[in-house]
C-alpha positions as a Python dict, from the first residue, in 0.01 Angstrom:
ca = {
    (1, 'M'): (0, 0, 0),
    (2, 'A'): (236, 149, 254),
    (3, 'V'): (569, 285, 139),
    (4, 'A'): (859, 199, 365),
    (5, 'G'): (1058, 498, 495),
    (6, 'P'): (1435, 516, 468),
    (7, 'S'): (1627, 308, 714),
    (8, 'P'): (1843, 507, 961),
    (9, 'T'): (2135, 295, 853),
    (10, 'G'): (2059, 323, 481),
    (11, 'S'): (2237, 657, 458),
    (12, 'L'): (2562, 526, 606),
    (13, 'P'): (2721, 419, 275),
    (14, 'R'): (2648, 761, 131),
    (15, 'L'): (2782, 932, 444),
    (16, 'R'): (3099, 726, 435),
    (17, 'F'): (3140, 807, 67),
    (18, 'F'): (3090, 1179, 137),
    (19, 'L'): (3350, 1177, 415),
    (20, 'F'): (3592, 987, 196),
    (21, 'V'): (3555, 1251, -76),
    (22, 'L'): (3599, 1521, 190),
    (23, 'T'): (3924, 1359, 300),
    (24, 'I'): (4055, 1354, -55),
    (25, 'F'): (3948, 1717, -103),
    (26, 'L'): (4120, 1840, 212),
    (27, 'T'): (4438, 1654, 128),
    (28, 'A'): (4433, 1793, -225),
    (29, 'T'): (4372, 2142, -90),
    (30, 'A'): (4683, 2116, 122),
    (31, 'D'): (4883, 1992, -177),
    (32, 'E'): (4755, 2281, -388),
    (33, 'A'): (4855, 2525, -114),
    (34, 'V'): (5214, 2407, -142),
    (35, 'A'): (5225, 2517, -505),
    (36, 'A'): (5011, 2829, -462),
    (37, 'A'): (5308, 3054, -397),
    (38, 'G'): (5441, 2990, -743),
    (39, 'S'): (5113, 3069, -920),
    (40, 'G'): (5015, 3398, -760),
    (41, 'G'): (5041, 3552, -418),
    (42, 'L'): (5188, 3883, -309),
    (43, 'S'): (5384, 4095, -553),
    (44, 'I'): (5634, 4191, -285),
    (45, 'G'): (5944, 3995, -187),
    (46, 'I'): (6093, 3948, 160),
    (47, 'N'): (6452, 3940, 286),
    (48, 'Y'): (6512, 3631, 499),
    (49, 'G'): (6809, 3717, 720),
    (50, 'Q'): (6939, 3470, 977),
    (51, 'I'): (7174, 3661, 1208),
    (52, 'A'): (7001, 3524, 1517),
    (53, 'D'): (7007, 3225, 1750),
    (54, 'N'): (6633, 3191, 1807),
    (55, 'L'): (6479, 3157, 1462),
    (56, 'P'): (6247, 2874, 1356),
    (57, 'S'): (6382, 2603, 1129),
    (58, 'P'): (6377, 2664, 753),
    (59, 'S'): (6106, 2399, 709),
    (60, 'R'): (5874, 2590, 942),
    (61, 'V'): (5963, 2918, 774),
    (62, 'S'): (5868, 2758, 443),
    (63, 'W'): (5515, 2701, 571),
    (64, 'L'): (5497, 3052, 716),
    (65, 'L'): (5584, 3215, 385),
    (66, 'Q'): (5356, 2990, 184),
    (67, 'S'): (5065, 3064, 416),
    (68, 'M'): (5135, 3436, 357),
    (69, 'Q'): (5138, 3374, -20),
    (70, 'V'): (5490, 3514, -48),
    (71, 'N'): (5660, 3378, -360),
    (72, 'K'): (5983, 3581, -368),
    (73, 'V'): (6257, 3550, -104),
    (74, 'K'): (6602, 3705, -87),
    (75, 'L'): (6889, 3541, 103),
    (76, 'Y'): (7231, 3678, 187),
    (77, 'D'): (7393, 3343, 112),
    (78, 'A'): (7288, 3024, -64),
    (79, 'D'): (7227, 2802, 238),
    (80, 'P'): (7134, 2453, 110),
    (81, 'N'): (6935, 2389, 429),
    (82, 'V'): (6706, 2679, 344),
    (83, 'L'): (6679, 2600, -26),
    (84, 'S'): (6609, 2232, 41),
    (85, 'A'): (6328, 2325, 280),
    (86, 'F'): (6155, 2511, -4),
    (87, 'L'): (6185, 2238, -267),
    (88, 'G'): (5862, 2197, -459),
    (89, 'T'): (5699, 2510, -316),
    (90, 'G'): (5732, 2735, -619),
    (91, 'V'): (5898, 3008, -411),
    (92, 'E'): (6170, 3188, -609),
    (93, 'F'): (6499, 3293, -451),
    (94, 'V'): (6764, 3558, -486),
    (95, 'V'): (7079, 3402, -339),
    (96, 'G'): (7400, 3579, -245),
    (97, 'I'): (7776, 3549, -247),
    (98, 'G'): (7922, 3725, 56),
    (99, 'N'): (8178, 4004, 31),
    (100, 'E'): (8438, 3772, 180),
    (101, 'N'): (8408, 3544, -124),
    (102, 'V'): (8393, 3802, -402),
    (103, 'S'): (8767, 3800, -476),
    (104, 'A'): (8769, 3421, -502),
    (105, 'M'): (8488, 3435, -759),
    (106, 'T'): (8715, 3615, -1006),
    (107, 'D'): (8860, 3269, -1073),
    (108, 'P'): (8632, 3106, -1335),
    (109, 'A'): (8696, 2762, -1186),
    (110, 'A'): (8584, 2877, -841),
    (111, 'A'): (8276, 3042, -990),
    (112, 'Q'): (8190, 2726, -1181),
    (113, 'A'): (8223, 2514, -867),
    (114, 'W'): (7999, 2755, -675),
    (115, 'V'): (7730, 2752, -944),
    (116, 'Q'): (7736, 2373, -969),
    (117, 'H'): (7697, 2338, -593),
    (118, 'Y'): (7453, 2617, -508),
    (119, 'V'): (7248, 2686, -822),
    (120, 'V'): (7228, 2390, -1059),
    (121, 'P'): (7067, 2146, -808),
    (122, 'Y'): (6778, 2389, -755),
    (123, 'H'): (6693, 2459, -1117),
    (124, 'N'): (6425, 2315, -1343),
    (125, 'L'): (6252, 2142, -1054),
    (126, 'P'): (5913, 1971, -1088),
    (127, 'I'): (5620, 2106, -886),
    (128, 'S'): (5329, 1865, -869),
    (129, 'T'): (4972, 1924, -760),
    (130, 'T'): (4677, 1689, -780),
    (131, 'T'): (4607, 1802, -1136),
    (132, 'T'): (4931, 1915, -1299),
    (133, 'T'): (5306, 1891, -1293),
    (134, 'R'): (5516, 2185, -1404),
    (135, 'R'): (5880, 2281, -1383),
    (136, 'T'): (6014, 2598, -1233),
    (137, 'R'): (6340, 2772, -1160),
    (138, 'M'): (6396, 2809, -790),
    (139, 'I'): (6686, 3055, -812),
    (140, 'T'): (6625, 3360, -1030),
    (141, 'C'): (6915, 3584, -933),
    (142, 'V'): (7262, 3575, -776),
    (143, 'T'): (7391, 3882, -593),
    (144, 'V'): (7769, 3906, -587),
    (145, 'G'): (7859, 4101, -275),
    (146, 'N'): (7642, 4338, -73),
    (147, 'E'): (7697, 4714, -38),
    (148, 'V'): (8054, 4673, -163),
    (149, 'F'): (8103, 5047, -216),
    (150, 'K'): (8006, 5137, 140),
    (151, 'G'): (8353, 5051, 269),
    (152, 'N'): (8708, 5144, 174),
    (153, 'D'): (8828, 4807, 44),
    (154, 'T'): (8960, 4904, -300),
    (155, 'S'): (9058, 4544, -376),
    (156, 'L'): (8700, 4431, -314),
    (157, 'K'): (8563, 4705, -537),
    (158, 'A'): (8804, 4619, -817),
    (159, 'S'): (8713, 4248, -792),
    (160, 'L'): (8337, 4300, -808),
    (161, 'V'): (8266, 4316, -1182),
    (162, 'P'): (8526, 4050, -1275),
    (163, 'A'): (8363, 3820, -1018),
    (164, 'M'): (8020, 3891, -1164),
    (165, 'R'): (8149, 3806, -1511),
    (166, 'S'): (8291, 3476, -1384),
    (167, 'V'): (7964, 3381, -1214),
    (168, 'Y'): (7767, 3472, -1525),
    (169, 'G'): (8004, 3266, -1738),
    (170, 'A'): (7957, 2969, -1505),
    (171, 'L'): (7579, 3003, -1531),
    (172, 'A'): (7604, 3017, -1909),
    (173, 'A'): (7820, 2703, -1911),
    (174, 'A'): (7548, 2530, -1709),
    (175, 'G'): (7285, 2631, -1963),
    (176, 'L'): (7130, 2894, -1735),
    (177, 'Q'): (7222, 3202, -1936),
    (178, 'G'): (6926, 3440, -1943),
    (179, 'Q'): (6746, 3242, -1674),
    (180, 'V'): (6942, 3352, -1367),
    (181, 'N'): (7044, 3718, -1333),
    (182, 'V'): (7375, 3827, -1182),
    (183, 'T'): (7396, 4161, -1002),
    (184, 'T'): (7497, 4325, -672),
    (185, 'A'): (7312, 4533, -412),
    (186, 'H'): (7413, 4888, -323),
    (187, 'S'): (7360, 5113, -24),
    (188, 'L'): (7203, 5450, -107),
    (189, 'D'): (7522, 5619, 11),
    (190, 'I'): (7666, 5528, -327),
    (191, 'M'): (7492, 5847, -436),
    (192, 'G'): (7683, 6173, -431),
    (193, 'S'): (7361, 6364, -498),
    (194, 'S'): (6998, 6253, -477),
    (195, 'Y'): (6801, 6581, -462),
    (196, 'P'): (6622, 6680, -665),
    (197, 'P'): (6575, 6332, -812),
    (198, 'S'): (6658, 6448, -1164),
    (199, 'A'): (7001, 6563, -1040),
    (200, 'G'): (7091, 6220, -904),
    (201, 'A'): (7458, 6131, -944),
    (202, 'F'): (7691, 5863, -815),
    (203, 'R'): (7980, 5953, -587),
    (204, 'P'): (8285, 6060, -789),
    (205, 'D'): (8495, 5780, -639),
    (206, 'A'): (8235, 5520, -738),
    (207, 'A'): (8153, 5646, -1087),
    (208, 'P'): (8437, 5461, -1268),
    (209, 'Y'): (8324, 5130, -1116),
    (210, 'M'): (7962, 5211, -1202),
    (211, 'T'): (8043, 5239, -1572),
    (212, 'Q'): (8193, 4888, -1572),
    (213, 'L'): (7901, 4757, -1369),
    (214, 'L'): (7637, 4913, -1593),
    (215, 'D'): (7811, 4776, -1903),
    (216, 'F'): (7771, 4430, -1751),
    (217, 'L'): (7411, 4481, -1634),
    (218, 'S'): (7293, 4620, -1967),
    (219, 'T'): (7463, 4341, -2162),
    (220, 'T'): (7317, 4065, -1944),
    (221, 'N'): (6976, 4231, -1891),
    (222, 'S'): (7021, 4227, -1514),
    (223, 'P'): (6876, 4480, -1268),
    (224, 'F'): (7050, 4748, -1061),
    (225, 'L'): (6971, 4678, -694),
    (226, 'I'): (6949, 4954, -434),
    (227, 'N'): (6883, 4941, -59),
    (228, 'C'): (6661, 5237, 34),
    (229, 'Y'): (6563, 5340, 387),
    (230, 'P'): (6365, 5666, 423),
    (231, 'F'): (6377, 5593, 797),
    (232, 'F'): (6741, 5703, 804),
    (233, 'A'): (6655, 6046, 665),
    (234, 'Y'): (6377, 6096, 918),
    (235, 'R'): (6587, 5966, 1208),
    (236, 'D'): (6871, 6204, 1126),
    (237, 'D'): (6650, 6511, 1070),
    (238, 'P'): (6301, 6464, 1218),
    (239, 'K'): (6232, 6838, 1214),
    (240, 'G'): (6336, 6887, 853),
    (241, 'V'): (6188, 6572, 697),
    (242, 'P'): (5805, 6555, 706),
    (243, 'L'): (5687, 6230, 862),
    (244, 'E'): (5399, 6203, 613),
    (245, 'Y'): (5648, 6220, 325),
    (246, 'V'): (5846, 5918, 445),
    (247, 'L'): (5540, 5713, 554),
    (248, 'F'): (5343, 5739, 227),
    (249, 'Q'): (5075, 5944, 403),
    (250, 'P'): (4880, 6228, 235),
    (251, 'N'): (5099, 6534, 183),
    (252, 'A'): (5166, 6806, -72),
    (253, 'G'): (5478, 6628, -188),
    (254, 'V'): (5794, 6769, -339),
    (255, 'T'): (5813, 6890, -699),
    (256, 'D'): (6133, 6839, -895),
    (257, 'P'): (6213, 7184, -1041),
    (258, 'N'): (6387, 7031, -1344),
    (259, 'T'): (6115, 6789, -1453),
    (260, 'G'): (5800, 6918, -1286),
    (261, 'L'): (5736, 6569, -1148),
    (262, 'N'): (5573, 6562, -805),
    (263, 'Y'): (5686, 6310, -543),
    (264, 'D'): (5451, 6229, -256),
    (265, 'N'): (5699, 5996, -85),
    (266, 'M'): (6073, 5977, -32),
    (267, 'L'): (6121, 5616, -146),
    (268, 'Y'): (6013, 5687, -503),
    (269, 'A'): (6228, 6000, -510),
    (270, 'Q'): (6529, 5793, -405),
    (271, 'V'): (6465, 5534, -677),
    (272, 'D'): (6428, 5800, -946),
    (273, 'S'): (6750, 5967, -832),
    (274, 'V'): (6926, 5637, -906),
    (275, 'Y'): (6766, 5626, -1252),
    (276, 'A'): (6897, 5979, -1312),
    (277, 'A'): (7246, 5880, -1197),
    (278, 'I'): (7245, 5585, -1437),
    (279, 'Q'): (7129, 5801, -1726),
    (280, 'A'): (7400, 6056, -1650),
    (281, 'L'): (7660, 5789, -1730),
    (282, 'G'): (7516, 5725, -2075),
    (283, 'G'): (7195, 5671, -2267),
    (284, 'Q'): (7305, 5317, -2349),
    (285, 'Y'): (7204, 5220, -1994),
    (286, 'A'): (6842, 5334, -2030),
    (287, 'G'): (6722, 4974, -2032),
    (288, 'V'): (6865, 4888, -1688),
    (289, 'D'): (6584, 4849, -1433),
    (290, 'V'): (6627, 4969, -1076),
    (291, 'K'): (6486, 4736, -811),
    (292, 'I'): (6469, 4785, -434),
    (293, 'S'): (6660, 4500, -274),
    (294, 'E'): (6594, 4626, 79),
    (295, 'T'): (6357, 4869, 246),
    (296, 'G'): (6195, 4862, 586),
    (297, 'W'): (6127, 5045, 909),
    (298, 'P'): (6239, 4937, 1258),
    (299, 'S'): (5981, 4880, 1529),
    (300, 'M'): (6228, 4966, 1805),
    (301, 'G'): (6554, 5157, 1841),
    (302, 'D'): (6789, 5333, 2076),
    (303, 'P'): (6668, 5652, 2251),
    (304, 'D'): (6831, 5870, 1985),
    (305, 'E'): (6670, 5678, 1696),
    (306, 'T'): (6366, 5897, 1646),
    (307, 'G'): (6076, 5727, 1471),
    (308, 'A'): (6168, 5366, 1547),
    (309, 'T'): (5826, 5254, 1672),
    (310, 'P'): (5587, 4971, 1583),
    (311, 'E'): (5322, 5228, 1488),
    (312, 'Y'): (5541, 5398, 1227),
    (313, 'A'): (5677, 5065, 1105),
    (314, 'G'): (5324, 4938, 1049),
    (315, 'V'): (5222, 5252, 860),
    (316, 'Y'): (5532, 5243, 638),
    (317, 'I'): (5509, 4875, 546),
    (318, 'G'): (5129, 4877, 517),
    (319, 'N'): (5122, 5175, 281),
    (320, 'L'): (5412, 5033, 81),
    (321, 'L'): (5230, 4702, 38),
    (322, 'R'): (4920, 4878, -92),
    (323, 'R'): (5123, 5065, -353),
    (324, 'I'): (5307, 4753, -463),
    (325, 'E'): (4988, 4551, -496),
    (326, 'A'): (4845, 4836, -706),
    (327, 'K'): (5147, 4789, -938),
    (328, 'Q'): (5242, 5151, -901),
    (329, 'G'): (5549, 5296, -1069),
    (330, 'T'): (5761, 5597, -981),
    (331, 'P'): (5691, 5941, -1133),
    (332, 'R'): (5987, 5895, -1369),
    (333, 'R'): (5868, 5550, -1481),
    (334, 'P'): (5496, 5534, -1400),
    (335, 'S'): (5429, 5236, -1628),
    (336, 'V'): (5698, 5017, -1468),
    (337, 'P'): (5571, 4861, -1141),
    (338, 'I'): (5828, 4906, -869),
    (339, 'D'): (5989, 4581, -751),
    (340, 'V'): (6058, 4562, -377),
    (341, 'Y'): (6205, 4321, -122),
    (342, 'V'): (6100, 4418, 230),
    (343, 'F'): (6356, 4397, 507),
    (344, 'A'): (6305, 4173, 693),
    (345, 'L'): (6112, 3858, 776),
    (346, 'F'): (6225, 3824, 1140),
    (347, 'N'): (6385, 4037, 1408),
    (348, 'E'): (6750, 3924, 1424),
    (349, 'N'): (6883, 3936, 1779),
    (350, 'L'): (7253, 3895, 1694),
    (351, 'K'): (7291, 4178, 1445),
    (352, 'P'): (7552, 4434, 1551),
    (353, 'G'): (7497, 4808, 1562),
    (354, 'P'): (7218, 5019, 1711),
    (355, 'A'): (6902, 4859, 1849),
    (356, 'S'): (6711, 4935, 1530),
    (357, 'E'): (6928, 4685, 1340),
    (358, 'R'): (6778, 4403, 1546),
    (359, 'N'): (6418, 4517, 1504),
    (360, 'Y'): (6329, 4536, 1136),
    (361, 'G'): (6133, 4210, 1134),
    (362, 'L'): (5772, 4165, 1031),
    (363, 'F'): (5755, 3872, 1273),
    (364, 'Y'): (5896, 3765, 1605),
    (365, 'P'): (6076, 3428, 1598),
    (366, 'D'): (5762, 3256, 1730),
    (367, 'G'): (5570, 3363, 1419),
    (368, 'T'): (5356, 3635, 1576),
    (369, 'P'): (5345, 3968, 1387),
    (370, 'V'): (5546, 4255, 1533),
    (371, 'Y'): (5274, 4490, 1407),
    (372, 'N'): (4957, 4447, 1205),
    (373, 'V'): (4969, 4522, 833),
    (374, 'G'): (4734, 4244, 727),
    (375, 'L'): (5010, 3988, 670),
    (376, 'R'): (4900, 3676, 854),
    (377, 'G'): (5083, 3350, 837),
    (378, 'Y'): (5094, 3011, 1003),
    (379, 'L'): (5414, 2890, 1167),
    (380, 'P'): (5362, 2518, 1238),
    (381, 'P'): (5471, 2390, 1579),
    (382, 'V'): (5632, 2082, 1422),
    (383, 'E'): (5963, 2053, 1238),
    (384, 'D'): (5822, 1850, 949),
    (385, 'S'): (5767, 2082, 653),
    (386, 'D'): (5489, 1849, 544),
    (387, 'G'): (5328, 1862, 886),
    (388, 'T'): (5037, 2088, 807),
    (389, 'R'): (4919, 1868, 521),
    (390, 'K'): (4943, 1562, 742),
    (391, 'V'): (4745, 1731, 1018),
    (392, 'I'): (4468, 1824, 774),
    (393, 'H'): (4463, 1470, 636),
    (394, 'L'): (4462, 1315, 983),
    (395, 'F'): (4185, 1546, 1100),
    (396, 'A'): (3967, 1440, 809),
    (397, 'L'): (4030, 1070, 875),
    (398, 'I'): (3948, 1108, 1245),
    (399, 'A'): (3631, 1298, 1162),
    (400, 'M'): (3520, 1027, 919),
    (401, 'A'): (3594, 747, 1165),
    (402, 'S'): (3425, 925, 1456),
    (403, 'I'): (3102, 1002, 1272),
    (404, 'T'): (3090, 648, 1129),
    (405, 'L'): (3123, 500, 1478),
    (406, 'I'): (2853, 728, 1616),
    (407, 'L'): (2606, 638, 1343),
    (408, 'S'): (2685, 267, 1316),
}
């Protein structure tokens, strides 16, 4: 008795079922990618500056950062357009209050209004995937002012800590005490001495303010933020500062004569000098963590800006990324992984100052890397932040329909 072979059309139901499952899988994969940033990704954060007139929309930037698996972003304001574009992504933000608004924040009512408008709407948000729904805080820190002690505005300096107290009080009133830190970022020129690292000390004119600030930071368990740029040291003295020392390349390093600790790179020496300066003001501040709120290397500069090249920028950022992903600490605190926000995401063509100021970006505005350090991302050509998922879904549907038509 002959056994009939399978009909050519008998496999169509199974094929259609397979393609249907594939469609669901691809759609789910895109949905999972949206939440991936909040569940893992790179350990490093990125500064997202916007002093430019040619940057992609926040919704497109959202996809770029998610595709890079970046889950920590620092802003210099609290732009609702940016924050809204990242809703549901799991990306965590440091938001800022500009120097021009610091004095106003000393008024508790003004601070409360600011917190209600810029922080509360972005807290305890649901993030849903195909399998789970969880809640996350979108804003983890508020910086009050930026490099306040770099200038000569004594009124601004005197207003800083009172403004921070008001903002913290407003967060506490909103039930966010202990969930959102309040701090401020400093330029390294706040240091009167940074070498050797163990002799680090704040400038005499800044020390009285630092005591008030550290009292606040230690009480609220908030970090001390410092902007560190080894590039400046090399630019100003290329003959006296070894290039290998500032680029994290192999070198003999520098040994601190007071502690015996060896430093093979300038960035870690700068951070430990800040720790020493904090300790010099009192042992009660030993629990204050130092975090790097900015560091980077320009890919281009003026003729007198030695070292501003894409090659050196790539080496600096690439070697820094490797150390951060290895959860490396400084010689003074080897068991505490250093926390870094790279400056910056994009080149910003409207920034004032020397050419280097406009060329710190990892990416050009069109999403192409300025130099290769292994950070690859996708900047969608559409404005819809959900566009990539829709494209994947549409592609799967077209593929299923096309194959079905061919075989039917």
